[in-house]
């Protein structure tokens, strides 16, 4: 059986399916070329070339066996221009993907550097004072009283925040020549303060801390 031949730039079809069955290279019509590249059908339409999808076999899908389409068949005189267009599009998309990947990597690096700089700035600004004793004092008070409901928990959170801020302010004003030590606290009686606030002073470095009474 003789193979069909392309004439006047028209690629012969196989039956009514509108494709060509390429079971082997010998089934390729005379005067045609099989272009198995991405975007081959798209650029064949753009360039105005007559083309036919190439069915090279069958593949298994969820619905069973379906035709496997790989590239297109065009006339040999149009194959070179089609291949060049497909390769140029592939290269352009690869460069675009690489550029987006680099931009995303740079964005993540900038975000990481900003986070590190912000953490270092906060550490230098607030990392010098010690609030371990004040936190322990509030922990002991919390253990002594059972927290009931969201209102008491929010009140305790506000008290801890106020104590931490007061400790930071007093620690910044404390003498710088005092060596690191464990604070020894004594309660300071002060009639000028509100009834729900108290003050305590370290007997070593004279650090004063204002705290809110939970009683």
mmCIF file of N, CA and C in Angstrom, residues 101-206:
data_model
loop_
_atom_site.group_PDB
_atom_site.id
_atom_site.type_symbol
_atom_site.label_atom_id
_atom_site.label_comp_id
_atom_site.label_asym_id
_atom_site.label_seq_id
_atom_site.Cartn_x
_atom_site.Cartn_y
_atom_site.Cartn_z
ATOM 1 N N UNK A 101 11.709 33.074 39.355
ATOM 2 C CA UNK A 101 12.308 32.339 40.469
ATOM 3 C C UNK A 101 13.358 33.183 41.178
ATOM 4 N N UNK A 102 14.186 33.899 40.408
ATOM 5 C CA UNK A 102 15.195 34.767 41.026
ATOM 6 C C UNK A 102 14.544 35.906 41.806
ATOM 7 N N UNK A 103 13.502 36.497 41.238
ATOM 8 C CA UNK A 103 12.817 37.585 41.931
ATOM 9 C C UNK A 103 12.185 37.092 43.226
ATOM 10 N N UNK A 104 11.599 35.908 43.193
ATOM 11 C CA UNK A 104 11.006 35.347 44.408
ATOM 12 C C UNK A 104 12.074 35.052 45.446
ATOM 13 N N UNK A 105 13.230 34.523 44.994
ATOM 14 C CA UNK A 105 14.323 34.253 45.931
ATOM 15 C C UNK A 105 14.845 35.548 46.552
ATOM 16 N N UNK A 106 14.997 36.599 45.747
ATOM 17 C CA UNK A 106 15.450 37.883 46.280
ATOM 18 C C UNK A 106 14.437 38.467 47.255
ATOM 19 N N UNK A 107 13.155 38.312 46.945
ATOM 20 C CA UNK A 107 12.128 38.821 47.859
ATOM 21 C C UNK A 107 12.186 38.106 49.200
ATOM 22 N N UNK A 108 12.392 36.797 49.179
ATOM 23 C CA UNK A 108 12.479 36.043 50.425
ATOM 24 C C UNK A 108 13.741 36.411 51.205
ATOM 25 N N UNK A 109 14.857 36.629 50.492
ATOM 26 C CA UNK A 109 16.082 37.035 51.176
ATOM 27 C C UNK A 109 15.914 38.404 51.820
ATOM 28 N N UNK A 110 15.295 39.346 51.102
ATOM 29 C CA UNK A 110 15.073 40.673 51.684
ATOM 30 C C UNK A 110 14.190 40.593 52.918
ATOM 31 N N UNK A 111 13.149 39.770 52.859
ATOM 32 C CA UNK A 111 12.273 39.607 54.010
ATOM 33 C C UNK A 111 13.027 39.004 55.191
ATOM 34 N N UNK A 112 13.885 38.007 54.913
ATOM 35 C CA UNK A 112 14.663 37.391 55.982
ATOM 36 C C UNK A 112 15.629 38.390 56.606
ATOM 37 N N UNK A 113 16.302 39.190 55.776
ATOM 38 C CA UNK A 113 17.260 40.167 56.302
ATOM 39 C C UNK A 113 16.543 41.222 57.134
ATOM 40 N N UNK A 114 15.388 41.702 56.668
ATOM 41 C CA UNK A 114 14.636 42.684 57.458
ATOM 42 C C UNK A 114 14.221 42.109 58.803
ATOM 43 N N UNK A 115 13.824 40.832 58.811
ATOM 44 C CA UNK A 115 13.439 40.205 60.077
ATOM 45 C C UNK A 115 14.625 40.104 61.025
ATOM 46 N N UNK A 116 15.787 39.703 60.504
ATOM 47 C CA UNK A 116 16.977 39.583 61.348
ATOM 48 C C UNK A 116 17.383 40.944 61.900
ATOM 49 N N UNK A 117 17.351 41.981 61.051
ATOM 50 C CA UNK A 117 17.729 43.322 61.506
ATOM 51 C C UNK A 117 16.766 43.816 62.573
ATOM 52 N N UNK A 118 15.466 43.576 62.381
ATOM 53 C CA UNK A 118 14.490 44.011 63.378
ATOM 54 C C UNK A 118 14.692 43.290 64.707
ATOM 55 N N UNK A 119 14.951 41.987 64.666
ATOM 56 C CA UNK A 119 15.186 41.244 65.904
ATOM 57 C C UNK A 119 16.441 41.732 66.609
ATOM 58 N N UNK A 120 17.493 42.023 65.839
ATOM 59 C CA UNK A 120 18.728 42.515 66.449
ATOM 60 C C UNK A 120 18.519 43.890 67.070
ATOM 61 N N UNK A 121 17.740 44.740 66.411
ATOM 62 C CA UNK A 121 17.460 46.056 66.968
ATOM 63 C C UNK A 121 16.677 45.945 68.275
ATOM 64 N N UNK A 122 15.683 45.066 68.304
ATOM 65 C CA UNK A 122 14.912 44.872 69.534
ATOM 66 C C UNK A 122 15.766 44.267 70.636
ATOM 67 N N UNK A 123 16.671 43.353 70.263
ATOM 68 C CA UNK A 123 17.530 42.747 71.282
ATOM 69 C C UNK A 123 18.451 43.782 71.904
ATOM 70 N N UNK A 124 19.027 44.655 71.062
ATOM 71 C CA UNK A 124 19.919 45.684 71.594
ATOM 72 C C UNK A 124 19.168 46.704 72.439
ATOM 73 N N UNK A 125 17.910 46.961 72.089
ATOM 74 C CA UNK A 125 17.171 47.993 72.799
ATOM 75 C C UNK A 125 16.536 47.491 74.087
ATOM 76 N N UNK A 126 16.023 46.256 74.070
ATOM 77 C CA UNK A 126 15.286 45.755 75.224
ATOM 78 C C UNK A 126 15.917 44.530 75.868
ATOM 79 N N UNK A 127 17.023 44.029 75.315
ATOM 80 C CA UNK A 127 17.563 42.770 75.828
ATOM 81 C C UNK A 127 18.465 42.912 77.022
ATOM 82 N N UNK A 128 18.707 44.159 77.549
ATOM 83 C CA UNK A 128 19.664 44.326 78.634
ATOM 84 C C UNK A 128 19.109 44.166 80.022
ATOM 85 N N UNK A 129 17.785 44.330 80.214
ATOM 86 C CA UNK A 129 17.244 44.270 81.566
ATOM 87 C C UNK A 129 16.769 42.869 81.899
ATOM 88 N N UNK A 130 16.598 42.620 83.193
ATOM 89 C CA UNK A 130 16.175 41.311 83.682
ATOM 90 C C UNK A 130 14.808 41.456 84.323
ATOM 91 N N UNK A 131 13.907 40.620 83.908
ATOM 92 C CA UNK A 131 12.567 40.641 84.492
ATOM 93 C C UNK A 131 12.217 39.263 85.040
ATOM 94 N N UNK A 132 13.249 38.454 85.260
ATOM 95 C CA UNK A 132 12.988 37.093 85.747
ATOM 96 C C UNK A 132 12.345 37.131 87.120
ATOM 97 N N UNK A 133 12.856 38.048 88.007
ATOM 98 C CA UNK A 133 12.314 38.105 89.360
ATOM 99 C C UNK A 133 10.879 38.614 89.359
ATOM 100 N N UNK A 134 10.606 39.621 88.550
ATOM 101 C CA UNK A 134 9.243 40.126 88.508
ATOM 102 C C UNK A 134 8.293 39.092 87.929
ATOM 103 N N UNK A 135 8.751 38.366 86.927
ATOM 104 C CA UNK A 135 7.911 37.298 86.377
ATOM 105 C C UNK A 135 7.671 36.205 87.406
ATOM 106 N N UNK A 136 8.716 35.859 88.173
ATOM 107 C CA UNK A 136 8.547 34.851 89.215
ATOM 108 C C UNK A 136 7.567 35.323 90.272
ATOM 109 N N UNK A 137 7.615 36.645 90.605
ATOM 110 C CA UNK A 137 6.701 37.174 91.602
ATOM 111 C C UNK A 137 5.260 37.056 91.123
ATOM 112 N N UNK A 138 5.017 37.394 89.859
ATOM 113 C CA UNK A 138 3.668 37.268 89.335
ATOM 114 C C UNK A 138 3.246 35.816 89.211
ATOM 115 N N UNK A 139 4.201 34.924 88.898
ATOM 116 C CA UNK A 139 3.865 33.503 88.804
ATOM 117 C C UNK A 139 3.422 32.960 90.152
ATOM 118 N N UNK A 140 4.103 33.373 91.224
ATOM 119 C CA UNK A 140 3.716 32.914 92.558
ATOM 120 C C UNK A 140 2.347 33.449 92.946
ATOM 121 N N UNK A 141 2.060 34.702 92.589
ATOM 122 C CA UNK A 141 0.742 35.251 92.884
ATOM 123 C C UNK A 141 -0.355 34.542 92.088
ATOM 124 N N UNK A 142 -0.020 34.220 90.844
ATOM 125 C CA UNK A 142 -1.003 33.522 90.022
ATOM 126 C C UNK A 142 -1.277 32.130 90.557
ATOM 127 N N UNK A 143 -0.214 31.438 91.045
ATOM 128 C CA UNK A 143 -0.403 30.106 91.613
ATOM 129 C C UNK A 143 -1.229 30.161 92.881
ATOM 130 N N UNK A 144 -1.126 31.257 93.634
ATOM 131 C CA UNK A 144 -1.868 31.373 94.885
ATOM 132 C C UNK A 144 -3.334 31.628 94.689
ATOM 133 N N UNK A 145 -3.709 32.176 93.530
ATOM 134 C CA UNK A 145 -5.117 32.494 93.274
ATOM 135 C C UNK A 145 -5.553 31.784 92.005
ATOM 136 N N UNK A 146 -6.680 31.159 92.030
ATOM 137 C CA UNK A 146 -7.201 30.452 90.852
ATOM 138 C C UNK A 146 -7.815 31.470 89.908
ATOM 139 N N UNK A 147 -7.352 31.429 88.659
ATOM 140 C CA UNK A 147 -7.887 32.352 87.659
ATOM 141 C C UNK A 147 -9.250 31.850 87.218
ATOM 142 N N UNK A 148 -10.238 32.732 87.274
ATOM 143 C CA UNK A 148 -11.603 32.345 86.912
ATOM 144 C C UNK A 148 -12.089 33.250 85.801
ATOM 145 N N UNK A 149 -12.316 32.663 84.629
ATOM 146 C CA UNK A 149 -12.925 33.394 83.530
ATOM 147 C C UNK A 149 -11.946 34.221 82.729
ATOM 148 N N UNK A 150 -12.393 34.692 81.581
ATOM 149 C CA UNK A 150 -11.530 35.483 80.703
ATOM 150 C C UNK A 150 -11.149 36.826 81.297
ATOM 151 N N UNK A 151 -12.027 37.415 82.160
ATOM 152 C CA UNK A 151 -11.732 38.736 82.706
ATOM 153 C C UNK A 151 -10.519 38.709 83.606
ATOM 154 N N UNK A 152 -10.406 37.671 84.451
ATOM 155 C CA UNK A 152 -9.242 37.586 85.332
ATOM 156 C C UNK A 152 -7.975 37.325 84.547
ATOM 157 N N UNK A 153 -8.063 36.516 83.476
ATOM 158 C CA UNK A 153 -6.880 36.257 82.660
ATOM 159 C C UNK A 153 -6.420 37.519 81.947
ATOM 160 N N UNK A 154 -7.371 38.315 81.444
ATOM 161 C CA UNK A 154 -6.975 39.559 80.789
ATOM 162 C C UNK A 154 -6.390 40.539 81.789
ATOM 163 N N UNK A 155 -6.943 40.567 83.031
ATOM 164 C CA UNK A 155 -6.389 41.450 84.060
ATOM 165 C C UNK A 155 -4.965 41.043 84.404
ATOM 166 N N UNK A 156 -4.713 39.736 84.508
ATOM 167 C CA UNK A 156 -3.360 39.267 84.796
ATOM 168 C C UNK A 156 -2.413 39.614 83.660
ATOM 169 N N UNK A 157 -2.875 39.487 82.421
ATOM 170 C CA UNK A 157 -2.022 39.842 81.294
ATOM 171 C C UNK A 157 -1.661 41.314 81.303
ATOM 172 N N UNK A 158 -2.648 42.182 81.641
ATOM 173 C CA UNK A 158 -2.343 43.610 81.719
ATOM 174 C C UNK A 158 -1.371 43.904 82.845
ATOM 175 N N UNK A 159 -1.505 43.208 83.965
ATOM 176 C CA UNK A 159 -0.589 43.427 85.082
ATOM 177 C C UNK A 159 0.827 43.016 84.720
ATOM 178 N N UNK A 160 0.965 41.869 84.044
ATOM 179 C CA UNK A 160 2.301 41.431 83.631
ATOM 180 C C UNK A 160 2.917 42.409 82.646
ATOM 181 N N UNK A 161 2.110 42.917 81.709
ATOM 182 C CA UNK A 161 2.640 43.876 80.743
ATOM 183 C C UNK A 161 3.072 45.163 81.423
ATOM 184 N N UNK A 162 2.250 45.651 82.387
ATOM 185 C CA UNK A 162 2.614 46.876 83.094
ATOM 186 C C UNK A 162 3.892 46.688 83.897
ATOM 187 N N UNK A 163 4.040 45.530 84.529
ATOM 188 C CA UNK A 163 5.248 45.285 85.315
ATOM 189 C C UNK A 163 6.479 45.203 84.430
ATOM 190 N N UNK A 164 6.351 44.540 83.264
ATOM 191 C CA UNK A 164 7.492 44.437 82.359
ATOM 192 C C UNK A 164 7.921 45.801 81.852
ATOM 193 N N UNK A 165 6.937 46.686 81.540
ATOM 194 C CA UNK A 165 7.278 48.031 81.068
ATOM 195 C C UNK A 165 7.940 48.834 82.171
ATOM 196 N N UNK A 166 7.411 48.717 83.405
ATOM 197 C CA UNK A 166 8.015 49.446 84.520
ATOM 198 C C UNK A 166 9.417 48.946 84.805
ATOM 199 N N UNK A 167 9.618 47.636 84.711
ATOM 200 C CA UNK A 167 10.956 47.086 84.946
ATOM 201 C C UNK A 167 11.934 47.568 83.893
ATOM 202 N N UNK A 168 11.466 47.672 82.645
ATOM 203 C CA UNK A 168 12.353 48.155 81.586
ATOM 204 C C UNK A 168 12.737 49.603 81.807
ATOM 205 N N UNK A 169 11.752 50.434 82.227
ATOM 206 C CA UNK A 169 12.050 51.845 82.454
ATOM 207 C C UNK A 169 13.002 52.032 83.626
ATOM 208 N N UNK A 170 12.758 51.301 84.737
ATOM 209 C CA UNK A 170 13.625 51.447 85.907
ATOM 210 C C UNK A 170 15.007 50.873 85.656
ATOM 211 N N UNK A 171 15.063 49.775 84.876
ATOM 212 C CA UNK A 171 16.366 49.165 84.612
ATOM 213 C C UNK A 171 17.240 50.061 83.760
ATOM 214 N N UNK A 172 16.608 50.838 82.851
ATOM 215 C CA UNK A 172 17.401 51.744 82.025
ATOM 216 C C UNK A 172 17.996 52.874 82.836
ATOM 217 N N UNK A 173 17.329 53.223 83.974
ATOM 218 C CA UNK A 173 17.849 54.288 84.830
ATOM 219 C C UNK A 173 18.743 53.770 85.937
ATOM 220 N N UNK A 174 18.930 52.475 86.078
ATOM 221 C CA UNK A 174 19.752 51.912 87.147
ATOM 222 C C UNK A 174 21.223 52.171 86.880
ATOM 223 N N UNK A 175 22.051 52.226 87.909
ATOM 224 C CA UNK A 175 23.494 52.449 87.726
ATOM 225 C C UNK A 175 24.091 51.351 86.860
ATOM 226 N N UNK A 176 25.021 51.733 85.983
ATOM 227 C CA UNK A 176 25.606 50.818 85.031
ATOM 228 C C UNK A 176 26.785 50.050 85.603
ATOM 229 N N UNK A 177 27.322 50.498 86.755
ATOM 230 C CA UNK A 177 28.519 49.846 87.279
ATOM 231 C C UNK A 177 28.205 48.717 88.240
ATOM 232 N N UNK A 178 26.915 48.414 88.434
ATOM 233 C CA UNK A 178 26.539 47.316 89.329
ATOM 234 C C UNK A 178 26.697 46.010 88.565
ATOM 235 N N UNK A 179 27.421 45.059 89.110
ATOM 236 C CA UNK A 179 27.620 43.768 88.455
ATOM 237 C C UNK A 179 26.312 42.985 88.432
ATOM 238 N N UNK A 180 26.229 42.017 87.544
ATOM 239 C CA UNK A 180 25.037 41.177 87.458
ATOM 240 C C UNK A 180 24.825 40.434 88.772
ATOM 241 N N UNK A 181 23.586 40.439 89.243
ATOM 242 C CA UNK A 181 23.301 39.846 90.550
ATOM 243 C C UNK A 181 21.841 39.427 90.572
ATOM 244 N N UNK A 182 21.471 38.681 91.593
ATOM 245 C CA UNK A 182 20.081 38.322 91.847
ATOM 246 C C UNK A 182 19.472 39.376 92.759
ATOM 247 N N UNK A 183 18.362 39.943 92.309
ATOM 248 C CA UNK A 183 17.752 41.029 93.080
ATOM 249 C C UNK A 183 17.229 40.503 94.426
ATOM 250 N N UNK A 184 17.390 41.320 95.449
ATOM 251 C CA UNK A 184 16.831 41.059 96.773
ATOM 252 C C UNK A 184 15.775 42.135 97.019
ATOM 253 N N UNK A 185 14.509 41.746 96.963
ATOM 254 C CA UNK A 185 13.430 42.731 96.988
ATOM 255 C C UNK A 185 12.932 42.993 98.412
ATOM 256 N N UNK A 186 12.570 44.241 98.650
ATOM 257 C CA UNK A 186 11.870 44.637 99.879
ATOM 258 C C UNK A 186 10.703 45.519 99.461
ATOM 259 N N UNK A 187 9.582 45.394 100.142
ATOM 260 C CA UNK A 187 8.395 46.179 99.832
ATOM 261 C C UNK A 187 8.595 47.601 100.340
ATOM 262 N N UNK A 188 8.286 48.567 99.475
ATOM 263 C CA UNK A 188 8.412 49.986 99.827
ATOM 264 C C UNK A 188 7.021 50.527 100.101
ATOM 265 N N UNK A 189 6.828 51.055 101.296
ATOM 266 C CA UNK A 189 5.549 51.658 101.641
ATOM 267 C C UNK A 189 5.497 53.067 101.071
ATOM 268 N N UNK A 190 4.457 53.355 100.280
ATOM 269 C CA UNK A 190 4.334 54.669 99.650
ATOM 270 C C UNK A 190 2.866 55.043 99.658
ATOM 271 N N UNK A 191 2.514 56.029 100.466
ATOM 272 C CA UNK A 191 1.115 56.435 100.596
ATOM 273 C C UNK A 191 0.626 57.243 99.407
ATOM 274 N N UNK A 192 1.558 57.701 98.572
ATOM 275 C CA UNK A 192 1.156 58.526 97.421
ATOM 276 C C UNK A 192 0.647 57.691 96.260
ATOM 277 N N UNK A 193 0.975 56.407 96.257
ATOM 278 C CA UNK A 193 0.530 55.555 95.158
ATOM 279 C C UNK A 193 -0.900 55.098 95.376
ATOM 280 N N UNK A 194 -1.508 54.609 94.300
ATOM 281 C CA UNK A 194 -2.879 54.112 94.401
ATOM 282 C C UNK A 194 -2.908 52.843 95.238
ATOM 283 N N UNK A 195 -4.112 52.514 95.708
ATOM 284 C CA UNK A 195 -4.235 51.367 96.599
ATOM 285 C C UNK A 195 -3.937 50.052 95.891
ATOM 286 N N UNK A 196 -4.177 49.969 94.570
ATOM 287 C CA UNK A 196 -3.955 48.720 93.844
ATOM 288 C C UNK A 196 -2.565 48.623 93.249
ATOM 289 N N UNK A 197 -1.683 49.593 93.525
ATOM 290 C CA UNK A 197 -0.315 49.563 93.042
ATOM 291 C C UNK A 197 0.644 49.452 94.214
ATOM 292 N N UNK A 198 1.723 48.774 94.003
ATOM 293 C CA UNK A 198 2.759 48.635 95.022
ATOM 294 C C UNK A 198 4.128 48.861 94.432
ATOM 295 N N UNK A 199 5.101 49.077 95.280
ATOM 296 C CA UNK A 199 6.471 49.288 94.819
ATOM 297 C C UNK A 199 7.387 48.412 95.659
ATOM 298 N N UNK A 200 8.411 47.892 95.016
ATOM 299 C CA UNK A 200 9.421 47.133 95.730
ATOM 300 C C UNK A 200 10.792 47.552 95.224
ATOM 301 N N UNK A 201 11.788 47.451 96.090
ATOM 302 C CA UNK A 201 13.123 47.965 95.789
ATOM 303 C C UNK A 201 14.146 46.885 96.066
ATOM 304 N N UNK A 202 15.153 46.822 95.159
ATOM 305 C CA UNK A 202 16.257 45.882 95.345
ATOM 306 C C UNK A 202 17.244 46.483 96.333
ATOM 307 N N UNK A 203 17.624 45.709 97.335
ATOM 308 C CA UNK A 203 18.550 46.209 98.360
ATOM 309 C C UNK A 203 19.989 46.282 97.868
ATOM 310 N N UNK A 204 20.265 45.722 96.692
ATOM 311 C CA UNK A 204 21.644 45.721 96.174
ATOM 312 C C UNK A 204 21.868 46.873 95.206
ATOM 313 N N UNK A 205 20.982 47.016 94.214
ATOM 314 C CA UNK A 205 21.185 48.030 93.181
ATOM 315 C C UNK A 205 20.175 49.162 93.244
ATOM 316 N N UNK A 206 19.267 49.159 94.266
ATOM 317 C CA UNK A 206 18.257 50.202 94.431
ATOM 318 C C UNK A 206 17.282 50.273 93.253
#
